[in-house]
CSV table of C-alpha atoms in Angstrom, one decimal:
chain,number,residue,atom,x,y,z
A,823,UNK,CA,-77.1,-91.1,44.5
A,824,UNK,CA,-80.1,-88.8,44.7
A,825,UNK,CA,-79.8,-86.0,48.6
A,826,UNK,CA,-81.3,-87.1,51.3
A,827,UNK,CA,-84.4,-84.8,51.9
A,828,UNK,CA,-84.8,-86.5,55.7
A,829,UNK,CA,-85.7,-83.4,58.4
A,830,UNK,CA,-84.5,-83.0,62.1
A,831,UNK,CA,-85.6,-86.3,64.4
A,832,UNK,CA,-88.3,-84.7,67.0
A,833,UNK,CA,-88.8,-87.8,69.4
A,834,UNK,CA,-92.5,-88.2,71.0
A,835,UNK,CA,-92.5,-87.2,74.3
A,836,UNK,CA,-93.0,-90.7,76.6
A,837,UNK,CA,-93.4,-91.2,80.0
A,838,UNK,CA,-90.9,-94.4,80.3
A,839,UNK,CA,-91.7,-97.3,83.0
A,840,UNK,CA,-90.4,-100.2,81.1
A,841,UNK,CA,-87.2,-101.8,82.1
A,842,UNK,CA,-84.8,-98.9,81.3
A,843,UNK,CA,-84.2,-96.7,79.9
A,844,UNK,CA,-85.7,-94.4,82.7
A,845,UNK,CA,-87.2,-90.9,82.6
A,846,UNK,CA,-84.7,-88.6,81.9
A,847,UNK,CA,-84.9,-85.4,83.9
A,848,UNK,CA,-84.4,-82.2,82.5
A,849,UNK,CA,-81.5,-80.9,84.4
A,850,UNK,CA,-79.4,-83.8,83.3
A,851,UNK,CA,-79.8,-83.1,79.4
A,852,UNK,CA,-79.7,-79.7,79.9
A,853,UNK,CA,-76.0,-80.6,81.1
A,854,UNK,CA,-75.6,-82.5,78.0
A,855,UNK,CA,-75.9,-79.7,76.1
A,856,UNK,CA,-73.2,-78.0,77.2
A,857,UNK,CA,-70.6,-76.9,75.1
A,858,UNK,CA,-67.8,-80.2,74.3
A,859,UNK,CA,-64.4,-79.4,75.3
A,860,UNK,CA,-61.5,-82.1,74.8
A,861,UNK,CA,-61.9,-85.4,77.2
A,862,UNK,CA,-58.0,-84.9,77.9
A,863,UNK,CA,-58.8,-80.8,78.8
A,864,UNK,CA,-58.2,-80.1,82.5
A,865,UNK,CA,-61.1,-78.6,83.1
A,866,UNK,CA,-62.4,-82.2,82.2
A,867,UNK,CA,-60.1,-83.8,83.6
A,868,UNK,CA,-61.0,-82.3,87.1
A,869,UNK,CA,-65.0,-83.1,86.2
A,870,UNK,CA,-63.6,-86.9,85.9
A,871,UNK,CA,-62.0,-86.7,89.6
A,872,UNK,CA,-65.5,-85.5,90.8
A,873,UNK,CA,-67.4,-88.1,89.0
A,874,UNK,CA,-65.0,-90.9,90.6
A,875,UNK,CA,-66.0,-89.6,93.9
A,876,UNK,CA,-69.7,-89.6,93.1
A,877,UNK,CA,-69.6,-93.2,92.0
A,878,UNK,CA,-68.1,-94.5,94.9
A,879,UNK,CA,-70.9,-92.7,96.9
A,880,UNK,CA,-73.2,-94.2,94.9
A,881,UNK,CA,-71.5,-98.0,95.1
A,882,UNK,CA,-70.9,-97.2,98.7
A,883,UNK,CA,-67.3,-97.9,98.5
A,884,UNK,CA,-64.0,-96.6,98.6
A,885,UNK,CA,-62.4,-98.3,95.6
A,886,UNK,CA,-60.0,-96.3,94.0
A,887,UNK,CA,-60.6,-98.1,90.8
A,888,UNK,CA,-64.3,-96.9,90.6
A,889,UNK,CA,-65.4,-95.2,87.0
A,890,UNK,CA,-67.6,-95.1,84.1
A,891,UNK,CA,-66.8,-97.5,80.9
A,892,UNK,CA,-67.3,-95.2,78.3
A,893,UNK,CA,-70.0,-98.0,76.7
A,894,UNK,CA,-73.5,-99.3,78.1
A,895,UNK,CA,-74.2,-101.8,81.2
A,896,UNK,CA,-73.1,-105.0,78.9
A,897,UNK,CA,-69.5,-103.5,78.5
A,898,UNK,CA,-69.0,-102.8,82.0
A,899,UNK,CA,-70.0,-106.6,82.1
A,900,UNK,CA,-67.8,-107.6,79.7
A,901,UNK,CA,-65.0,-105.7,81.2
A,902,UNK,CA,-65.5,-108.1,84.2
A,903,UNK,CA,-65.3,-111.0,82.5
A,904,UNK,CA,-62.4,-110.0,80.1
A,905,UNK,CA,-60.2,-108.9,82.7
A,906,UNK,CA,-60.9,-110.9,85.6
A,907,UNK,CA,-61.0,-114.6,84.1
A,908,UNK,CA,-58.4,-116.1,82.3
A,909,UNK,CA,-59.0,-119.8,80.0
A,910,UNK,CA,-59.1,-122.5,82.3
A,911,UNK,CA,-60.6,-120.6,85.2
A,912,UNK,CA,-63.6,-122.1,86.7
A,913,UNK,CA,-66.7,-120.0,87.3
A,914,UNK,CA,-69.9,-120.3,89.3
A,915,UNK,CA,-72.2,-118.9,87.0
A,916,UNK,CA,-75.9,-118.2,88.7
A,917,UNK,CA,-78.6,-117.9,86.0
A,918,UNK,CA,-82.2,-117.1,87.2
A,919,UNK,CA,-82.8,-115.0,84.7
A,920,UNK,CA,-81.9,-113.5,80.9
A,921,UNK,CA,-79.2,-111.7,82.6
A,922,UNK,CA,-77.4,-114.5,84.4
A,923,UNK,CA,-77.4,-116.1,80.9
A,924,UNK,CA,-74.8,-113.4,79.5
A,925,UNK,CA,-72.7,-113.9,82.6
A,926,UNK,CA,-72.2,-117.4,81.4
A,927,UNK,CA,-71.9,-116.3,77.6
A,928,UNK,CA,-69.4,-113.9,79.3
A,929,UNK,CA,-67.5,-117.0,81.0
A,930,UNK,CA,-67.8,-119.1,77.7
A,931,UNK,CA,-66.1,-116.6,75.5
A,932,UNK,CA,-63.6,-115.7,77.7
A,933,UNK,CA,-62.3,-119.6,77.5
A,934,UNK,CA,-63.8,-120.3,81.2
A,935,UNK,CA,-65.5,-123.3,82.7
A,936,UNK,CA,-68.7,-122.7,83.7
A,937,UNK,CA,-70.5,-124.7,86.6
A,938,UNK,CA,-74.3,-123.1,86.2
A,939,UNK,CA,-76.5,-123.2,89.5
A,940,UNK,CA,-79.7,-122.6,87.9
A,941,UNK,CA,-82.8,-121.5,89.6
A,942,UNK,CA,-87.2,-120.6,88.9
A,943,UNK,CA,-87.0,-117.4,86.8
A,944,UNK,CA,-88.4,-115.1,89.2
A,945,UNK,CA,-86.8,-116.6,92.6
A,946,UNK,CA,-83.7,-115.3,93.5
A,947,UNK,CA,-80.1,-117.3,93.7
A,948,UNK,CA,-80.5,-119.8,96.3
A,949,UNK,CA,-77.4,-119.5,98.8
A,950,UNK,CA,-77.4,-123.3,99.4
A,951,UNK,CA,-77.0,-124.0,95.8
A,952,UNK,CA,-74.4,-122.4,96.1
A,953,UNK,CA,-72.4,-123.4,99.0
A,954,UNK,CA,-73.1,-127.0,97.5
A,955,UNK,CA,-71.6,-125.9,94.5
A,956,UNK,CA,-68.8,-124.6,95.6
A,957,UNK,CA,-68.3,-128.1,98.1
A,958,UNK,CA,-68.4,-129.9,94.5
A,959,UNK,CA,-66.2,-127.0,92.7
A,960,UNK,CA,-63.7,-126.3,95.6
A,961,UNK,CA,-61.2,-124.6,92.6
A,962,UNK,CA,-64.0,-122.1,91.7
A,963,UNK,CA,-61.9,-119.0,90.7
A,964,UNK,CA,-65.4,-116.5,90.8
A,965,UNK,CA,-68.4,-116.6,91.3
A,966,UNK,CA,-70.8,-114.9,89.3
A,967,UNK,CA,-74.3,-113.4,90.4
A,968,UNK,CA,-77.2,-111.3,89.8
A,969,UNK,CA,-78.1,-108.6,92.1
A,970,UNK,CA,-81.3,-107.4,90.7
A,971,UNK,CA,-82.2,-109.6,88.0
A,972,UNK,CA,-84.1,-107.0,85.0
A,973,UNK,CA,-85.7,-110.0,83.4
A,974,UNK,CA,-87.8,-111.0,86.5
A,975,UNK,CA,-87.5,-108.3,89.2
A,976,UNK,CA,-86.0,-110.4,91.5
A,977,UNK,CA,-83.4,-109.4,94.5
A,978,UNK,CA,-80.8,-111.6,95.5
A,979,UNK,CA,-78.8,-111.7,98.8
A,980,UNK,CA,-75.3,-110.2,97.1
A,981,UNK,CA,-74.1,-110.2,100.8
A,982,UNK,CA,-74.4,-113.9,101.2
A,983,UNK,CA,-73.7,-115.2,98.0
A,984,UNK,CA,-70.4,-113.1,98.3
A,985,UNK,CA,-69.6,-114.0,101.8
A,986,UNK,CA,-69.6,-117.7,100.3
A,987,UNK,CA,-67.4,-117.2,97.4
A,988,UNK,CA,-64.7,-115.7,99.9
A,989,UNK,CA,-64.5,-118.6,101.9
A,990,UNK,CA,-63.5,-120.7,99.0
A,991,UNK,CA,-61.2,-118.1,98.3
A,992,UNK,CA,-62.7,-117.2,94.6
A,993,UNK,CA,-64.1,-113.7,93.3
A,994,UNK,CA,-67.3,-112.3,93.1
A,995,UNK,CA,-68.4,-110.4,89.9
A,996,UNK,CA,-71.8,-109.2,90.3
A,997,UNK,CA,-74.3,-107.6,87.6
A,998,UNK,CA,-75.8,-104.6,89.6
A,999,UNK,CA,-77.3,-102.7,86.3
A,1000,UNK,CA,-80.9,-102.1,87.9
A,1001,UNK,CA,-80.1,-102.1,92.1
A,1002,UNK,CA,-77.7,-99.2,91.6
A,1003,UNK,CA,-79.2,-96.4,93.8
A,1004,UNK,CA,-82.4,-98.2,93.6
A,1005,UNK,CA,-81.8,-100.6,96.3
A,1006,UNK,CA,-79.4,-101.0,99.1
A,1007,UNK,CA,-76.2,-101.9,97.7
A,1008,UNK,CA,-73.4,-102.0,99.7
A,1009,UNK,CA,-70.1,-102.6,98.0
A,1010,UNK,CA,-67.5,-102.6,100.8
A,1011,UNK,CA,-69.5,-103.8,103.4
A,1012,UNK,CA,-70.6,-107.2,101.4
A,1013,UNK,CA,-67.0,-107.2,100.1
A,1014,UNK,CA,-68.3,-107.7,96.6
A,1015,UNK,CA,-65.0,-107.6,94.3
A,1016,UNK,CA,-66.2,-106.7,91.0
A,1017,UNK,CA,-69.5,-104.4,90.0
A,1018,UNK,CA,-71.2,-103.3,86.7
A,1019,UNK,CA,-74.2,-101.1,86.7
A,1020,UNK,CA,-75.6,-98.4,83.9
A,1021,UNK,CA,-76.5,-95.0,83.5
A,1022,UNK,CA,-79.9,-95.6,82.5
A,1023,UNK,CA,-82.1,-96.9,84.9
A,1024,UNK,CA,-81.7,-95.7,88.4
A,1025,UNK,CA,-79.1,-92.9,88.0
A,1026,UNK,CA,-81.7,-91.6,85.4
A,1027,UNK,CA,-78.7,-90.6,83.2
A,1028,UNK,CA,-79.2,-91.9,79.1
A,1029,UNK,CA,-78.0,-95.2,78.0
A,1030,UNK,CA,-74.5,-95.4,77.2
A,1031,UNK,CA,-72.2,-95.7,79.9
A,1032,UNK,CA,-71.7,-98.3,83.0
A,1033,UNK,CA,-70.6,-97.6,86.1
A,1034,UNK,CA,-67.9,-100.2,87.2
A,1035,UNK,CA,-65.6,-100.7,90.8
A,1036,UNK,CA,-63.5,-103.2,91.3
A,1037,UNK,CA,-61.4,-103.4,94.7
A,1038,UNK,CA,-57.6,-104.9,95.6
A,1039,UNK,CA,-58.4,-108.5,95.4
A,1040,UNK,CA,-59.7,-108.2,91.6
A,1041,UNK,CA,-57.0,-105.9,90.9
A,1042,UNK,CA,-54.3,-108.1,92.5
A,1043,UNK,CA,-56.3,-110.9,89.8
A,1044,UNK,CA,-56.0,-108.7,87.5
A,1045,UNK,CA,-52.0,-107.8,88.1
A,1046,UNK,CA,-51.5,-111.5,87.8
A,1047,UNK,CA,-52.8,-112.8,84.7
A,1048,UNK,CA,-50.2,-115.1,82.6
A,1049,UNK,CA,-52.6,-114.5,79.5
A,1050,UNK,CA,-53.4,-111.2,78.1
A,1051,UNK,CA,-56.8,-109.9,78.5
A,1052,UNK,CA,-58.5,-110.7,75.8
A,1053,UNK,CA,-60.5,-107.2,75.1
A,1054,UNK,CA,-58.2,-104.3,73.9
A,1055,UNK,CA,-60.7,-101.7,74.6
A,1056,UNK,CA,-61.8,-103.3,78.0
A,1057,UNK,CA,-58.1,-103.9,79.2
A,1058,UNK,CA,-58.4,-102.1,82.4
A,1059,UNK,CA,-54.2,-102.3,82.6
A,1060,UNK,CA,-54.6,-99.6,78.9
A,1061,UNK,CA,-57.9,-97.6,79.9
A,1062,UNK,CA,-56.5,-97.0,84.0
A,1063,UNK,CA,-53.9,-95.1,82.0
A,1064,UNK,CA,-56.9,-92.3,81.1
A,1065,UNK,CA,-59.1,-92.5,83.9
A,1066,UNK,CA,-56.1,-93.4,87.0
A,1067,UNK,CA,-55.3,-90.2,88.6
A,1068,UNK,CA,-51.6,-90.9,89.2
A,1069,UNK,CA,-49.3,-88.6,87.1
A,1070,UNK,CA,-50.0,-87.7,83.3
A,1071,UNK,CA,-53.4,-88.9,81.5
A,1072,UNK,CA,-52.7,-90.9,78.3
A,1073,UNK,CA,-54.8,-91.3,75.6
A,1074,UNK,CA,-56.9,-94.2,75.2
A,1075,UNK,CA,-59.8,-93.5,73.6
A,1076,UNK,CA,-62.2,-90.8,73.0
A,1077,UNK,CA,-64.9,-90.2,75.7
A,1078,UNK,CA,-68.1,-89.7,75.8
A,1079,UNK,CA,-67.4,-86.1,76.4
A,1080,UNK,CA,-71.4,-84.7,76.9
A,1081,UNK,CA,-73.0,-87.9,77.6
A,1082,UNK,CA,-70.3,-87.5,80.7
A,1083,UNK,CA,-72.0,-84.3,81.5
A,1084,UNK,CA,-74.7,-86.0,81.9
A,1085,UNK,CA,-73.9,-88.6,84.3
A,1086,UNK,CA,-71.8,-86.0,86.1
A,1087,UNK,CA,-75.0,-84.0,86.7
A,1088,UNK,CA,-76.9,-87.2,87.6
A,1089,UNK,CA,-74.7,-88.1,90.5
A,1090,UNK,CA,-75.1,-84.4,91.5
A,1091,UNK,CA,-78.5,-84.9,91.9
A,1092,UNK,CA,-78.2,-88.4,93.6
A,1093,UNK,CA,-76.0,-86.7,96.4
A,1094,UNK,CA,-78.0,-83.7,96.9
A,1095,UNK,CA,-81.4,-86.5,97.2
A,1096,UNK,CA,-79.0,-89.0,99.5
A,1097,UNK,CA,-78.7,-92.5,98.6
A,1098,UNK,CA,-80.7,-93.6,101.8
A,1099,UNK,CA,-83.4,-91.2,100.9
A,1100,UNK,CA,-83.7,-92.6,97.1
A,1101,UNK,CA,-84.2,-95.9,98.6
A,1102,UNK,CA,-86.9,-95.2,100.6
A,1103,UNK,CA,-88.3,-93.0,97.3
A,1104,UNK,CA,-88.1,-96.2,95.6
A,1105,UNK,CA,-89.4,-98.6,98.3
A,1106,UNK,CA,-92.1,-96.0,98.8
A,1107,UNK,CA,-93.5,-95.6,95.8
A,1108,UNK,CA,-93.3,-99.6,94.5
A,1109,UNK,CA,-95.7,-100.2,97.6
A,1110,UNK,CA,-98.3,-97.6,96.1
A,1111,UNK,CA,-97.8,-99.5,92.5
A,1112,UNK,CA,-98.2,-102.7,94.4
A,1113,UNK,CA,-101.1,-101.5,95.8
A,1114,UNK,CA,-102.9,-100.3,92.8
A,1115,UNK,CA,-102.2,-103.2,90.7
A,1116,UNK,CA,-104.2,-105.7,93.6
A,1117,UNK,CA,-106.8,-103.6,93.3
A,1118,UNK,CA,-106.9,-104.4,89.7
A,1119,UNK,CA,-106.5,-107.9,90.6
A,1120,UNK,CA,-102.9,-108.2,88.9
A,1121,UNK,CA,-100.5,-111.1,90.5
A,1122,UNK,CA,-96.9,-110.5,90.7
A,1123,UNK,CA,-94.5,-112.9,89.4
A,1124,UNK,CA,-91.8,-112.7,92.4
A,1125,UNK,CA,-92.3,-113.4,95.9
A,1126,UNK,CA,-93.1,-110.3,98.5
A,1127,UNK,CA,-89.8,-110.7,100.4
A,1128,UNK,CA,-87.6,-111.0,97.3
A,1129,UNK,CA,-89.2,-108.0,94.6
A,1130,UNK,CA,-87.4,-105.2,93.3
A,1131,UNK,CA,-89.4,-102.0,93.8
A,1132,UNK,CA,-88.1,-100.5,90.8
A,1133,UNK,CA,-88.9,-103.4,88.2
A,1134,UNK,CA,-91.9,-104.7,89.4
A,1135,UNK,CA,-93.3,-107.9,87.0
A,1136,UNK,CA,-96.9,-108.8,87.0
A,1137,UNK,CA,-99.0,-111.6,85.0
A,1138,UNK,CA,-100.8,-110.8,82.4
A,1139,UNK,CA,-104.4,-111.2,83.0
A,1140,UNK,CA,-105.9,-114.8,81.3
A,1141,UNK,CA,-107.1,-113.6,77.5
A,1142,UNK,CA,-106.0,-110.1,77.4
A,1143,UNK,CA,-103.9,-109.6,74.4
A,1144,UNK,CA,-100.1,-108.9,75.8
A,1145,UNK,CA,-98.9,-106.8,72.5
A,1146,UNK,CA,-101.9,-105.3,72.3
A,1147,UNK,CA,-102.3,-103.3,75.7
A,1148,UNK,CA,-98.4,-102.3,75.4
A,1149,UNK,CA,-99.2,-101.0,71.6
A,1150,UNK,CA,-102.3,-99.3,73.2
A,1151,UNK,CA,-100.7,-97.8,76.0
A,1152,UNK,CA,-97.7,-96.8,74.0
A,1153,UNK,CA,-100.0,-94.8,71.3
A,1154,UNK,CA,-102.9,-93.9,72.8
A,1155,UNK,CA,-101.4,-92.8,76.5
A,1156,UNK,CA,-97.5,-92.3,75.7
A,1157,UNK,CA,-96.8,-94.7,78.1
A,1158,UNK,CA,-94.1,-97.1,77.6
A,1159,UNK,CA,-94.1,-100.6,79.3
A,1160,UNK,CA,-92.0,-103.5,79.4
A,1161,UNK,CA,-93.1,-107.1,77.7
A,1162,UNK,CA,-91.8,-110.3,78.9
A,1163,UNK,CA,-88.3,-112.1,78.0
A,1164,UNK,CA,-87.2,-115.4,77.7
A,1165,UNK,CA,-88.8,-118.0,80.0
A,1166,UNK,CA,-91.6,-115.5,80.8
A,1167,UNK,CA,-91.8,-114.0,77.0
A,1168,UNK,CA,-95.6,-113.5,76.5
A,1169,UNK,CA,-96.6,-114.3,80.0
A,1170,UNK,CA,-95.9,-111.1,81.8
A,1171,UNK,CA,-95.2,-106.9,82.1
A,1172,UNK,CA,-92.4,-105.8,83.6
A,1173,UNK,CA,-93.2,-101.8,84.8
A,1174,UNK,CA,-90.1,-99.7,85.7
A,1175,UNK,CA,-90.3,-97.6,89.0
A,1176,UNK,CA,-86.4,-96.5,88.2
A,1177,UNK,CA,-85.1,-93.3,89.1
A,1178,UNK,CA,-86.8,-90.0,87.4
A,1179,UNK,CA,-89.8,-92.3,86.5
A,1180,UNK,CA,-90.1,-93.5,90.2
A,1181,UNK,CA,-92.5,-90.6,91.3
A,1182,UNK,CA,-96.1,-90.6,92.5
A,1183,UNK,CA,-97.9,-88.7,89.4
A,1184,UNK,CA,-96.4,-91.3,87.2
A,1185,UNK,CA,-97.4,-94.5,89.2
A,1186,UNK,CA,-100.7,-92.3,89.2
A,1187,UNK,CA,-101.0,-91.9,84.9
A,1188,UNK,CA,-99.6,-95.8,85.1
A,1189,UNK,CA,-102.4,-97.2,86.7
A,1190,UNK,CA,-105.0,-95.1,85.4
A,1191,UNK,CA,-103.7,-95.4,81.6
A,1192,UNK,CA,-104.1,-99.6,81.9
A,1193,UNK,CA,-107.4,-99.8,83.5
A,1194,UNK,CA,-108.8,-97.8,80.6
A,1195,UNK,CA,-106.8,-100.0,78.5
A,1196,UNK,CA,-108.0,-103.2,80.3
């Protein structure tokens, strides 16, 4: 086999405000290039404890059983799912979206019985579909939500939805991939058992690892399973054994070493901003891109009282060409925009305000770019 004459990879320099990833800032790949030591080193070791105590910040909780699964937002998904549902176990599954649909894949594969309460892509959950559910389902053993649905930028009420679930006496396992630090999200207070999120999109880390906390009522689940979990690598009862803090670390697998760095140096950044103050950022600067887009005469897709300010989904305009502007804006302008999925596939643009990218000179070059392009 003739060598390889292939040269270094020199990426294009893109101003991201699709759905994630996010802009990237400097001082978090900087850290990634640090030089790798061992991911059972003590000096590592000590970074981890830090990074625990960052996360929970970040969730707002006090878990003890709060990390990063060393795999993007989908396994931290999984890892709910695997561990926390057992075959036979019924699960309300909420799908008003593309990402309420891999919760129920999720319950499917893991031998559940999924009862769906299906709502309007772009409307969030509704609470008394719910409760009626549940009424009808009085067995449920979790149910399974949406905070911030990617697909449509929709918010649901996590607070309600759990508050629900508890006084049926199920779980809740809830997919908070694109609310984490982008949105009020408060872990303990809405007693929310079970949490996934990502690096990528708020936390403005690079894909590849999902933040997960889970509290004493999924552990205590969790502790009494009669079937194994199904996942080897996802068995929280193996990987607790490298990322507990209790006595000696065992070896589980090898982590993520730099890309650890990275969120490390993220979560620094997110503490020294203040969660409450990158909500307001966020909240801020979605009402500028709101306002520029009327102007243009773009129509959002979700309701004012119920829109994500960091994934903010629009119509496309009646005869403009959907690929077309996003090829445009992507080679002429660098900019990177999000198309439609599923139910909305060709009908819409989804435009990231997420973390890094959530700042005024980018909404600025965002709404200048596509009314050239328009």
């Amino acid at each position: 086999m003739q060598k390889p004459t292939i040269t270094s990879f020199i990426p294009p320099h893109r101003t991201l405000m699709g759905p994630g990833p996010s802009d990237v800032p400097q001082r978090v790949l900087d850290a990634m290039a640090r030089p790798t030591i061992g991911h059972l080193d003590p000096a590592f070791v000590d970074m981890m404890e830090e990074m625990k105590v960052m996360l929970r910040y970040a969730f707002q909780t006090e878990n003890a059983l709060t990390m990063p699964v060393s795999a993007p937002g989908s396994a931290g998904m999984e890892m709910c799912f695997v561990n926390l549902v057992e075959p036979g176990d019924k699960v309300i599954v909420c799908k008003n979206g593309v990402f309420g649909g891999r919760m129920l894949e999720n319950v499917k594969r893991t031998g559940g019985v999924p009862v769906v309460v299906e709502d309007v892509w772009g409307a969030p959950v509704d609470v008394e579909k719910v409760e009626a559910a549940f009424a009808a389902n009085p067995d449920t053993k979790v149910l399974a939500f949406v905070h911030a649905e990617t697909s449509t930028g929709a918010r649901s009420d996590a607070q309600a939805l759990a508050a629900i679930a508890h006084k049926y006496g199920a779980l809740v396992i809830a997919d908070c991939v694109t609310s984490l630090a982008g949105i009020p999200l408060m872990v303990d207070e809405w007693e929310l058992d079970a949490v996934y999120s990502g690096s990528q999109k708020c936390l403005s880390c690079t894909p590849g690892l999902s933040p997960v906390t889970f509290n004493e009522r999924a552990i205590a689940k969790l502790k009494a399973r009669k079937t194994p979990v199904q996942s080897w690598f996802l068995d929280l009862n193996l990987v607790l054994g490298y990322w507990g803090s209790a006595g000696k670390r065992t070896y589980h697998h090898t982590a993520p070493v730099n890309t650890l760095y990275g969120l490390h140096e993220s979560l620094v950044m997110l503490a020294e901003e203040g969660i409450e103050n990158s909500w307001a950022r966020h909240a801020n600067n979605h009402a500028m891109l709101r306002d520029g887009f009327e102007a243009m005469g773009l129509k959002f897709v979700v309701e004012k009282d119920y829109r994500l300010p960091q994934l903010n989904t629009v119509y496309i305009p009646e005869g403009v060409d959907d690929a077309a502007v996003r090829t445009r804006l992507l080679n002429e302008f660098n900019l990177e925009i999000g198309a439609g999925l599923g139910d909305l596939a060709g009908k819409v643009w989804r435009f990231g305000l997420m973390g890094h990218s959530s700042r005024v000179e980018n909404i600025d070059y965002c709404l200048s770019s596509l009314k050239q392009t328009l």
